[in-house]
PDB file of C-alpha atoms and ligand atoms in Angstrom:
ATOM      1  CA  UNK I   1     105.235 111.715 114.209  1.00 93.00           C
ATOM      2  CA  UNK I   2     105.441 113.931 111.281  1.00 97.00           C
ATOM      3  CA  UNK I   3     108.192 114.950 109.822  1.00 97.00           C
ATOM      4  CA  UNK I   4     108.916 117.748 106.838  1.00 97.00           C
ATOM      5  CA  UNK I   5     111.613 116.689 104.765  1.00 96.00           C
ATOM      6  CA  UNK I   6     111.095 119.486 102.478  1.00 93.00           C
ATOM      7  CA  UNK I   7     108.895 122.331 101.617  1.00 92.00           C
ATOM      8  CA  UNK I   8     105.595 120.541 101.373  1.00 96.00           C
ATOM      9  CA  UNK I   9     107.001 116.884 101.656  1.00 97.00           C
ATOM     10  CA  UNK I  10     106.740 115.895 104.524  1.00 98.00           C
ATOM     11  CA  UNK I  11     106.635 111.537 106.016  1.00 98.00           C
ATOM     12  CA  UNK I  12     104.206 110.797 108.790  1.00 98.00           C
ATOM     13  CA  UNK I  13     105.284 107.291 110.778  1.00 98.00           C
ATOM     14  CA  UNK I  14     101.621 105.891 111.750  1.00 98.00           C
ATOM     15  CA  UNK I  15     102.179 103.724 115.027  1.00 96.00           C
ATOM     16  CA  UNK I  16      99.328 101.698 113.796  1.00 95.00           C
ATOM     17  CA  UNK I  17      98.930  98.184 114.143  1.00 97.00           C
ATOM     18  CA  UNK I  18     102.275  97.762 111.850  1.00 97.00           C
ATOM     19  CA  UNK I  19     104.715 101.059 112.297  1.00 97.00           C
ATOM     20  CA  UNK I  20     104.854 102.309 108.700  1.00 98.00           C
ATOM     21  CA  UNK I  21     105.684 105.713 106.812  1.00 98.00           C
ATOM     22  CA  UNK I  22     103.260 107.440 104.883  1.00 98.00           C
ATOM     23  CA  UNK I  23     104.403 110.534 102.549  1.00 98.00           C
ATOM     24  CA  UNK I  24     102.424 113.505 102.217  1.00 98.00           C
ATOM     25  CA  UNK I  25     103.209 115.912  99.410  1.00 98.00           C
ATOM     26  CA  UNK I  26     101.962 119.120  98.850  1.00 98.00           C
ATOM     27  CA  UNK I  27     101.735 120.872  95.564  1.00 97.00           C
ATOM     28  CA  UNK I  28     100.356 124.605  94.716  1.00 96.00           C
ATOM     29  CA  UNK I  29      97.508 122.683  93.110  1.00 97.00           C
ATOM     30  CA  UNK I  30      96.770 119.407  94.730  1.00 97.00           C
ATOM     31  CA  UNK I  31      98.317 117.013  97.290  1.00 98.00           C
ATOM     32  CA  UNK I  32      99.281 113.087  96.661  1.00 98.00           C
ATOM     33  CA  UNK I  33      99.810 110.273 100.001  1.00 98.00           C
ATOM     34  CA  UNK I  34     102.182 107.403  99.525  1.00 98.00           C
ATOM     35  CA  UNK I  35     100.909 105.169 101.617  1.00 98.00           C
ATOM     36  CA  UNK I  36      97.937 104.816 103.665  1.00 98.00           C
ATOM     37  CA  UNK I  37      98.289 102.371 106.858  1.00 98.00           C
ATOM     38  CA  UNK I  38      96.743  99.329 107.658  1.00 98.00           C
ATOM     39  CA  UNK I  39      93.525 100.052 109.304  1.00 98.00           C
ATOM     40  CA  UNK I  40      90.743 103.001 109.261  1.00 98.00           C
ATOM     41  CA  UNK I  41      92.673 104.632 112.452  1.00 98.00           C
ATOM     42  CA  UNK I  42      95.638 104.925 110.583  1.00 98.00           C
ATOM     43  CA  UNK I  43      94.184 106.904 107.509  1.00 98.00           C
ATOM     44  CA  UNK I  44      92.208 108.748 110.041  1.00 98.00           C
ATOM     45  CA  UNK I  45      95.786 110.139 111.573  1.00 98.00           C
ATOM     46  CA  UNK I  46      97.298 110.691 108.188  1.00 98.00           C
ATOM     47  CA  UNK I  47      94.362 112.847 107.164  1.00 98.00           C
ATOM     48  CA  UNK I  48      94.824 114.794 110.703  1.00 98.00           C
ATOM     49  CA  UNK I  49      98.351 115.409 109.791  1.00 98.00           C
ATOM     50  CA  UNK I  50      97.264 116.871 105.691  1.00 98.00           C
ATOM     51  CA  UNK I  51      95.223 118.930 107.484  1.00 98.00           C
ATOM     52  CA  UNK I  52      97.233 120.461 109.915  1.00 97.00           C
ATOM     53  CA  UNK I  53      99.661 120.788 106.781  1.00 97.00           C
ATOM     54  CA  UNK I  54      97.603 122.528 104.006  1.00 98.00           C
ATOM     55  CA  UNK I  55      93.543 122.991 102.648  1.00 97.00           C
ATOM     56  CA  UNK I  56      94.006 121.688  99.354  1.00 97.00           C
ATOM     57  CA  UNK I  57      92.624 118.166  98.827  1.00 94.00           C
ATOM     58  CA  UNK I  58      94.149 115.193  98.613  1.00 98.00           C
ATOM     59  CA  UNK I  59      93.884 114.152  94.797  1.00 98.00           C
ATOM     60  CA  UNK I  60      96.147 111.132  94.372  1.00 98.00           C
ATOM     61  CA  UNK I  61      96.955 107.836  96.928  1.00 98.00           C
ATOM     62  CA  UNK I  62     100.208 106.224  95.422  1.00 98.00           C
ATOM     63  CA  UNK I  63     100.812 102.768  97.031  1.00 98.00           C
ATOM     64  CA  UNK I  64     104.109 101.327  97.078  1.00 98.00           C
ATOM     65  CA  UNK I  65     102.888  98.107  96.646  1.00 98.00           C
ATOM     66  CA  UNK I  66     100.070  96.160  97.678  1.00 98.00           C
ATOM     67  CA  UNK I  67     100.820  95.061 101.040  1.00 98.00           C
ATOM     68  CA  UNK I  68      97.974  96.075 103.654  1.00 98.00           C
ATOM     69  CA  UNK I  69     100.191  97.714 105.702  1.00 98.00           C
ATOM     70  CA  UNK I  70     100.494 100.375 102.896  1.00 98.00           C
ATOM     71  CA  UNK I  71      97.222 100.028 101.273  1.00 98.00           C
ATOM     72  CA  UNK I  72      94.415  99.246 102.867  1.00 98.00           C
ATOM     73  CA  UNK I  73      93.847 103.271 104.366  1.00 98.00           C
ATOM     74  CA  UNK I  74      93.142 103.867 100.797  1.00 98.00           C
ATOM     75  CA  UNK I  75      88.950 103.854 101.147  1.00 98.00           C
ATOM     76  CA  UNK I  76      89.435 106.625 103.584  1.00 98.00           C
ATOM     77  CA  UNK I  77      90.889 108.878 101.244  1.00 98.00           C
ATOM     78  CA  UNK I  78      88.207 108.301  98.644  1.00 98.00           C
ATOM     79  CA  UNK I  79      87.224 110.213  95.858  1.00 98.00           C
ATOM     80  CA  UNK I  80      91.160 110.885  95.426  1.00 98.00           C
ATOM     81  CA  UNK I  81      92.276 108.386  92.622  1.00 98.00           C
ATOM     82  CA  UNK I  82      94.254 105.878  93.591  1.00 98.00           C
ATOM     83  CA  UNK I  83      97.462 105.018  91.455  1.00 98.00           C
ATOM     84  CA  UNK I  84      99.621 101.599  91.754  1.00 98.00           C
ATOM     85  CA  UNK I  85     101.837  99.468  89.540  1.00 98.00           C
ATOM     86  CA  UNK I  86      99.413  97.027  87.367  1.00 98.00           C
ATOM     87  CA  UNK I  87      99.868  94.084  89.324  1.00 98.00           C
ATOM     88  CA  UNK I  88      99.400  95.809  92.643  1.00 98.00           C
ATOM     89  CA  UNK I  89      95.739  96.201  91.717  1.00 98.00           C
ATOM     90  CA  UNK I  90      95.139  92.502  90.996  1.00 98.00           C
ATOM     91  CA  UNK I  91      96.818  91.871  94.327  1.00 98.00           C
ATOM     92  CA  UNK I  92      93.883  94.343  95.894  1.00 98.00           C
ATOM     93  CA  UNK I  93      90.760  93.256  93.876  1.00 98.00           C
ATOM     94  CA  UNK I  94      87.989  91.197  94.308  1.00 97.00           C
ATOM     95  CA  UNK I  95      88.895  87.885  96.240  1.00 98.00           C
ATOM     96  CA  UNK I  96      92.412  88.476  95.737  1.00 98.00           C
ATOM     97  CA  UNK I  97      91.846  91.260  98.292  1.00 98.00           C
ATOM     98  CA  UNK I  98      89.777  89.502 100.302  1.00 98.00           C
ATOM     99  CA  UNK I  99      92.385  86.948 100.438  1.00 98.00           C
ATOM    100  CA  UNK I 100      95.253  89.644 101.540  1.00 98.00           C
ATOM    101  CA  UNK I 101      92.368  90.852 103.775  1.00 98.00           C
ATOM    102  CA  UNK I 102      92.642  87.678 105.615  1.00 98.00           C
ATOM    103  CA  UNK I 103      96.283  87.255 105.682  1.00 97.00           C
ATOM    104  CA  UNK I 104      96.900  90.566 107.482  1.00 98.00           C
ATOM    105  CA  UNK I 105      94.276  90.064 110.214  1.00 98.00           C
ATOM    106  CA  UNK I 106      96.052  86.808 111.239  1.00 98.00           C
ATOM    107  CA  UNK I 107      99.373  88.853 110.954  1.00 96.00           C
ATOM    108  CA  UNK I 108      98.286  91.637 113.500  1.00 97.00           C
ATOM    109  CA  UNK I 109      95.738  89.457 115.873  1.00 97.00           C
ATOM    110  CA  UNK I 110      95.160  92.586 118.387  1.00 96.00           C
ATOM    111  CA  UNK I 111      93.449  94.349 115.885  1.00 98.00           C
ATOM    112  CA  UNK I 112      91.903  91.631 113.480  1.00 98.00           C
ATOM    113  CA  UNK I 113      88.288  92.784 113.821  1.00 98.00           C
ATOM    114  CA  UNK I 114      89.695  96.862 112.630  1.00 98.00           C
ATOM    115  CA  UNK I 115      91.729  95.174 109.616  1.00 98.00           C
ATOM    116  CA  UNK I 116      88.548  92.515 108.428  1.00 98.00           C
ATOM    117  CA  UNK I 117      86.275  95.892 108.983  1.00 98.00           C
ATOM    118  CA  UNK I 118      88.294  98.047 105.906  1.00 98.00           C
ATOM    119  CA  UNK I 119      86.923  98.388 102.640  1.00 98.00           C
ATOM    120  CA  UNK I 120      90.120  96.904 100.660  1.00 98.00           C
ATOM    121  CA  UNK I 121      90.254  99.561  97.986  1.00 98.00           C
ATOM    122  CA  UNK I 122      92.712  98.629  94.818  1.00 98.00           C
ATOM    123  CA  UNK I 123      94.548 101.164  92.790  1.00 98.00           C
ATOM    124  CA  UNK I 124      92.506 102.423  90.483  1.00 98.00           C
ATOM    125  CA  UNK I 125      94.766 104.060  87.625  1.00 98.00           C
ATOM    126  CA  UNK I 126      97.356 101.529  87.172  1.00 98.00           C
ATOM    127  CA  UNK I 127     100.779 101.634  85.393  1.00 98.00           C
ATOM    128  CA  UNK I 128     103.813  99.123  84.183  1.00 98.00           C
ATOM    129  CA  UNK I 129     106.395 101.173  84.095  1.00 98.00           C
ATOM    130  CA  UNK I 130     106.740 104.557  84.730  1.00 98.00           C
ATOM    131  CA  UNK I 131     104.030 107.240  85.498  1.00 97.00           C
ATOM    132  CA  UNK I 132     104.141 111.001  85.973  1.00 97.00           C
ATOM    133  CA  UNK I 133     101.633 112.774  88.994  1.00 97.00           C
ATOM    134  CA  UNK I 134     101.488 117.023  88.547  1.00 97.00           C
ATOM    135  CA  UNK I 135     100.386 118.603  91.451  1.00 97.00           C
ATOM    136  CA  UNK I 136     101.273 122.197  90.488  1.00 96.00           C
ATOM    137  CA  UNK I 137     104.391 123.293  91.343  1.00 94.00           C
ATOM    138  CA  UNK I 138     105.517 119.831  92.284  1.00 95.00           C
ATOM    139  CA  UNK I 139     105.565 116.444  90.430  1.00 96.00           C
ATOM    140  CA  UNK I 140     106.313 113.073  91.208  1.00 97.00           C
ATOM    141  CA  UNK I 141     107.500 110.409  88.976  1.00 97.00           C
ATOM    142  CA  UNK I 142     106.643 106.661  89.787  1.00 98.00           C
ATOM    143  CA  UNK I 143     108.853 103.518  88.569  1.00 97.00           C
ATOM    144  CA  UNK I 144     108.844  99.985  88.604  1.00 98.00           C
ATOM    145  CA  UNK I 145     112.308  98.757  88.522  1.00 97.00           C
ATOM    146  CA  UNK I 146     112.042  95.591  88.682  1.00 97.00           C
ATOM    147  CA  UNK I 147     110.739  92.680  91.045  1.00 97.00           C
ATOM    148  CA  UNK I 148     112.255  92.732  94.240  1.00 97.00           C
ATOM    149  CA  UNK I 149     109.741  93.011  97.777  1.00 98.00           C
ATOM    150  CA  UNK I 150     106.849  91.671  96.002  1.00 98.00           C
ATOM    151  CA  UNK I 151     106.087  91.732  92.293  1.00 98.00           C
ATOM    152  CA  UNK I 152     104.327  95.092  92.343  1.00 98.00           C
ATOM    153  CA  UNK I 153     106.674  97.442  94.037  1.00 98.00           C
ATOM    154  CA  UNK I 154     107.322 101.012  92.590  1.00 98.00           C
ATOM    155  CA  UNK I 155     109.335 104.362  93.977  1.00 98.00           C
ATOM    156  CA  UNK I 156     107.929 107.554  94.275  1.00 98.00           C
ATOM    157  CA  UNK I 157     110.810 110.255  93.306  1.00 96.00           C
ATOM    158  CA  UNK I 158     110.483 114.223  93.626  1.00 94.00           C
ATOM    159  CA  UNK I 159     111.504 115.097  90.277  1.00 81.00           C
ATOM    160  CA  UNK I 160     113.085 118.542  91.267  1.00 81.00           C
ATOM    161  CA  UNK I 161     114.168 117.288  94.651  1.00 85.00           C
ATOM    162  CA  UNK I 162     115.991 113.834  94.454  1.00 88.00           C
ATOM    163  CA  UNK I 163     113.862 112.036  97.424  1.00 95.00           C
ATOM    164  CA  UNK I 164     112.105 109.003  96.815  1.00 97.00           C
ATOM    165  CA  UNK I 165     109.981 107.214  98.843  1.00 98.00           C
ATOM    166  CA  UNK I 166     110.686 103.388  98.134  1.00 98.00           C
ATOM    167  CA  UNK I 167     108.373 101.691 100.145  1.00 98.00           C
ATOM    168  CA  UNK I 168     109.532  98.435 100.828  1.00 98.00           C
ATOM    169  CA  UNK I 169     112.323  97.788  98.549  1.00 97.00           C
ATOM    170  CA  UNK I 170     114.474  99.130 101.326  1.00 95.00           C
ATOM    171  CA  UNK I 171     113.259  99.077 105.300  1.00 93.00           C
ATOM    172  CA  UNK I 172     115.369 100.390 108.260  1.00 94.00           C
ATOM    173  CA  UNK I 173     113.498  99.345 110.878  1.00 93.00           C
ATOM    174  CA  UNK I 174     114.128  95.491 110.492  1.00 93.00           C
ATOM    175  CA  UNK I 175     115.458  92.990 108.187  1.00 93.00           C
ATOM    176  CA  UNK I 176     113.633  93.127 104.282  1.00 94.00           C
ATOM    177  CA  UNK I 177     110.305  91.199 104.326  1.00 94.00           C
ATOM    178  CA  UNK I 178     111.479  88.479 101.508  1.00 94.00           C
ATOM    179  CA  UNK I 179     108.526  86.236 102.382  1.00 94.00           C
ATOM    180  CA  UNK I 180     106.817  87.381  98.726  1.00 96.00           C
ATOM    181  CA  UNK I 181     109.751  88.286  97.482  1.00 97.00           C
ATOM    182  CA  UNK I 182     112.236  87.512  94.202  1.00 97.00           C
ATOM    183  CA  UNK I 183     115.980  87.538  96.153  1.00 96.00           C
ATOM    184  CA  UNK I 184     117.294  86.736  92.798  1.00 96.00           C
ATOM    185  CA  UNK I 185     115.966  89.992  91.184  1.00 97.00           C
ATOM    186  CA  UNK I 186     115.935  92.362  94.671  1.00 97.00           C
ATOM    187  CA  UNK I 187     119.659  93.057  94.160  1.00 97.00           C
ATOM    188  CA  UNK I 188     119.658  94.123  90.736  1.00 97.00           C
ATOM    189  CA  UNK I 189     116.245  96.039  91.368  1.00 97.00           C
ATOM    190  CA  UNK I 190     118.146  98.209  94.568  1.00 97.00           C
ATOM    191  CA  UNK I 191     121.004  98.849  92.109  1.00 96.00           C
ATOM    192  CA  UNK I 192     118.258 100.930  89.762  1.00 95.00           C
ATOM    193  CA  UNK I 193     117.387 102.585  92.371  1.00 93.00           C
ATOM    194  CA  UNK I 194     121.121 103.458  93.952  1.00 90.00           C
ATOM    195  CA  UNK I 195     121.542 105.284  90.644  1.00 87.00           C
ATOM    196  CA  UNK I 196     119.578 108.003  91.855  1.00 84.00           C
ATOM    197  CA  UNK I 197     122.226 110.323  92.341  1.00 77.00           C
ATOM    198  CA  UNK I 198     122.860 112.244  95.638  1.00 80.00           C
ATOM    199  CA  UNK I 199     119.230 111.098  96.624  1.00 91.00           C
ATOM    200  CA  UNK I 200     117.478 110.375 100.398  1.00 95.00           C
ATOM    201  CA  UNK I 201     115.361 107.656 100.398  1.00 97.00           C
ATOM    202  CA  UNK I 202     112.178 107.524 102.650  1.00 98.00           C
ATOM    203  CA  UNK I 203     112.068 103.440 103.315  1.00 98.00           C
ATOM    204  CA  UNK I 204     108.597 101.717 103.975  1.00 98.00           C
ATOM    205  CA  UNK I 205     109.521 100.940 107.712  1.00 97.00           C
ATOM    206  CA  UNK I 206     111.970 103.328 109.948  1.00 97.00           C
ATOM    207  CA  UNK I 207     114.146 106.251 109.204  1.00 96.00           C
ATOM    208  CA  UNK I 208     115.837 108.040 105.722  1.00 96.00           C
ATOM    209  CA  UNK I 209     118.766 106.695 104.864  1.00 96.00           C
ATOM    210  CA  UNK I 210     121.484 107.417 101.795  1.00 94.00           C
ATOM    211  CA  UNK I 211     122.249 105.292  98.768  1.00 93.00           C
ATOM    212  CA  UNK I 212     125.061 104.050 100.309  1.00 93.00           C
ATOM    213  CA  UNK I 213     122.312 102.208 102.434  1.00 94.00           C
ATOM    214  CA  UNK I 214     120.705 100.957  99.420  1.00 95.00           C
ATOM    215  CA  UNK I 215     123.753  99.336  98.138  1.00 95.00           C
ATOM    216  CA  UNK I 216     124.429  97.706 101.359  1.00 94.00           C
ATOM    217  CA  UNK I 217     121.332  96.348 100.583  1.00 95.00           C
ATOM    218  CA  UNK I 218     121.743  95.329  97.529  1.00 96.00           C
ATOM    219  CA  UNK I 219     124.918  93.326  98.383  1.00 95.00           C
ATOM    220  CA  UNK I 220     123.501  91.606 100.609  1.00 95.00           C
ATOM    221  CA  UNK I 221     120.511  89.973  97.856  1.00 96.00           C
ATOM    222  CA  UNK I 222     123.513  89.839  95.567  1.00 96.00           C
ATOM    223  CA  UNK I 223     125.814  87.677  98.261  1.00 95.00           C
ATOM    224  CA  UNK I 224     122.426  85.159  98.911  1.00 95.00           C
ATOM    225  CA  UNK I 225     121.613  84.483  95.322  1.00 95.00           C
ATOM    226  CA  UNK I 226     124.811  83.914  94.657  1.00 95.00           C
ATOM    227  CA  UNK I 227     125.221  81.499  97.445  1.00 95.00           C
ATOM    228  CA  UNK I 228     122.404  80.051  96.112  1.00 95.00           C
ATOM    229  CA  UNK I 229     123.318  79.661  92.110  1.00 95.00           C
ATOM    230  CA  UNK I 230     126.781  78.263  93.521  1.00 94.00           C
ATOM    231  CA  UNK I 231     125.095  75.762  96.241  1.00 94.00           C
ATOM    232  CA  UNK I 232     122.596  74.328  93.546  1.00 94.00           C
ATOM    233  CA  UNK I 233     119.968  73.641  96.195  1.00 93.00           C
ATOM    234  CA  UNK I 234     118.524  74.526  99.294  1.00 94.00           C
ATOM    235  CA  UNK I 235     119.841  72.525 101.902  1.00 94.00           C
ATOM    236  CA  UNK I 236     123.243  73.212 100.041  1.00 94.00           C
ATOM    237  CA  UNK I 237     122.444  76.986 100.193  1.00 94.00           C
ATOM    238  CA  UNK I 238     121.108  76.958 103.397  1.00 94.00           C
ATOM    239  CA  UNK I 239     124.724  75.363 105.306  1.00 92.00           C
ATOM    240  CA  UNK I 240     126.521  77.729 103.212  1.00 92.00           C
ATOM    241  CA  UNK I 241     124.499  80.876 105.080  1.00 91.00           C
ATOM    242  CA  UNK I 242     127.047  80.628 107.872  1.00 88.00           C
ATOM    243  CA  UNK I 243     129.947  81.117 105.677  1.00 89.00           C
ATOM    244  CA  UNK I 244     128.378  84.792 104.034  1.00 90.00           C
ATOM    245  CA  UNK I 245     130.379  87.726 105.574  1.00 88.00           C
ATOM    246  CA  UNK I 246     128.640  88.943 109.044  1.00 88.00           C
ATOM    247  CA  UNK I 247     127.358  92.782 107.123  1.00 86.00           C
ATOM    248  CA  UNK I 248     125.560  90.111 104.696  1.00 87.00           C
ATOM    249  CA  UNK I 249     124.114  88.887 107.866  1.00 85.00           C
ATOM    250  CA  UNK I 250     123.302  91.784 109.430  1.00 89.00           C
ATOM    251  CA  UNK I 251     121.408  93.199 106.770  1.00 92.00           C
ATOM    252  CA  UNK I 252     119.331  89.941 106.172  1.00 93.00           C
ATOM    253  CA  UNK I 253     118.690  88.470 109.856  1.00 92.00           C
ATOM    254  CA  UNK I 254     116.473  85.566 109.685  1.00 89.00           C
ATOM    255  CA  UNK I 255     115.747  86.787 106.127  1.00 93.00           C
ATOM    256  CA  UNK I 256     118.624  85.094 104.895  1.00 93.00           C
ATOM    257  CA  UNK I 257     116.817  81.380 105.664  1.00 93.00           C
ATOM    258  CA  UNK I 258     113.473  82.887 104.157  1.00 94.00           C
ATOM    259  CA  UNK I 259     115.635  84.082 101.472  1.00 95.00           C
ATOM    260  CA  UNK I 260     117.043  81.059 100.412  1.00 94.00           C
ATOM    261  CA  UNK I 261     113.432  79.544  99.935  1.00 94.00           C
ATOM    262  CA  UNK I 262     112.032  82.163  98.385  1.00 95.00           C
ATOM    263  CA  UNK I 263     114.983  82.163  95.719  1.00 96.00           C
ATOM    264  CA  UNK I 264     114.557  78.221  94.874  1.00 95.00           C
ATOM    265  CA  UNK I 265     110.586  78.907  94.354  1.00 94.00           C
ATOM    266  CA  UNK I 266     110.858  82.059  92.110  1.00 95.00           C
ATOM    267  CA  UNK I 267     113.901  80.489  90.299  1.00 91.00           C
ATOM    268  CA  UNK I 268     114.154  77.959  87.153  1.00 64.00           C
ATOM    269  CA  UNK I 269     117.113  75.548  88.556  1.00 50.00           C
TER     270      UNK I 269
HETATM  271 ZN1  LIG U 301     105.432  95.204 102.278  1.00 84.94          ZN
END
């Protein structure tokens, strides 16, 4: 379905083999994708929906972060330029990608033979920390703030507009994905991007929400690492889950366990 959030922005949620929101923005000049879906089908459908939307070409394809979910639609949009964080590239290239490549066809078995058929394309401007896309009339600015969903994740704001597509530093749709991820540093990360004021955020999976959303979020990474600097250990960390306050929870789902494991492997004791 796509939606317009604004004039020329609008998110397209691509059923796909994994439900995920791409963002299509138009400028007076040129048009930039956030996000491409996880298998040729998927790009196919989000370059349906630019067209029904404008005849400029597409000129940029932001990902969020590498995950193939949001990347790997990316060869379908070629000769745009693709733009990720740094380490979002090396997470796409070569073996590396191949490796991902792998990983996502066992993670979406109905349609393994469509996902080991794409062309894993990696970013191919790259950035650390901030980076500026002009599309005419419109421009977006892209952050890293910090580790949080992987090591590579970066927002997508509408300078003028105060809407930011986050990828998957927040989802809606379901728990947080924390299986690559830093719980330790999440919180802190989702506090950057609360500061945002008065701004809707487009998560990677299900519907806007507000930054009062994001700091629910936030809370929640904050409550589990601090379970876990307090409990000293997993096991410790792990009987003191029951204990966290039922929005903590909520928020995390079976997260919380993945959570805890993920903080005592990214974490010096
Ligand atoms: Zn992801």
């Amino acid at each position: 379905m796509l939606t317009e959030l604004g004039d020329g922005v609008y998110v397209l949620e691509i059923p796909g083999p994994i439900p995920v929101n791409a963002g299509i923005v138009v400028g007076d000049e040129s048009v930039a994708v956030i996000d491409t879906g996880t298998v040729e089908s998927d790009a196919k459908q989000q370059l349906d929906a630019v067209a029904r939307v404008t005849d400029l070409p597409v000129r940029y394809v932001i990902n969020t972060h590498h995950h193939g979910d949001h990347s790997f639609g990316n060869w379908w949009f070629l000769p745009a330029v693709v733009v990720g964080h740094d380490r979002c590239r090396l997470r796409l290239v070569g073996e590396a990608g191949e490796r991902h490549r792998e990983m996502m066809a066992r993670l979406v078995p109905a349609a393994a033979e469509q996902v080991q058929a794409v062309p894993v394309t990696a970013p191919a401007v790259t950035f650390d920390r901030s980076c500026d896309l002009h599309l005419g009339n419109v421009s977006l600015r892209l952050d890293y703030l910090g580790r949080a969903h992987t090591d590579n994740d970066i927002t997508v704001r509408l300078t003028e507009r105060d809407l930011v597509f986050a990828g998957d530093l927040i989802e809606q749709s379901a728990p947080p994905v924390v299986i690559e991820g830093f719980p330790a540093e999440w919180g802190p990360t989702l506090r950057a991007l609360e500061a945002v004021p008065e701004a809707r955020f487009i998560p990677g999976h299900g519907v806007e929400v507000n930054s009062a959303f994001v700091g629910m979020q936030a809370q929640a990474f904050e409550q589990i690492a601090e379970t876990c600097r307090a409990a000293g250990s997993a096991g410790a960390a792990l009987d003191a889950l029951g204990t966290l306050p039922h929005s903590v929870r909520a928020v995390l789902g079976a997260q919380a366990q993945v959570a805890v494991a993920r903080y005592f492997a990214t974490v010096q004791a």
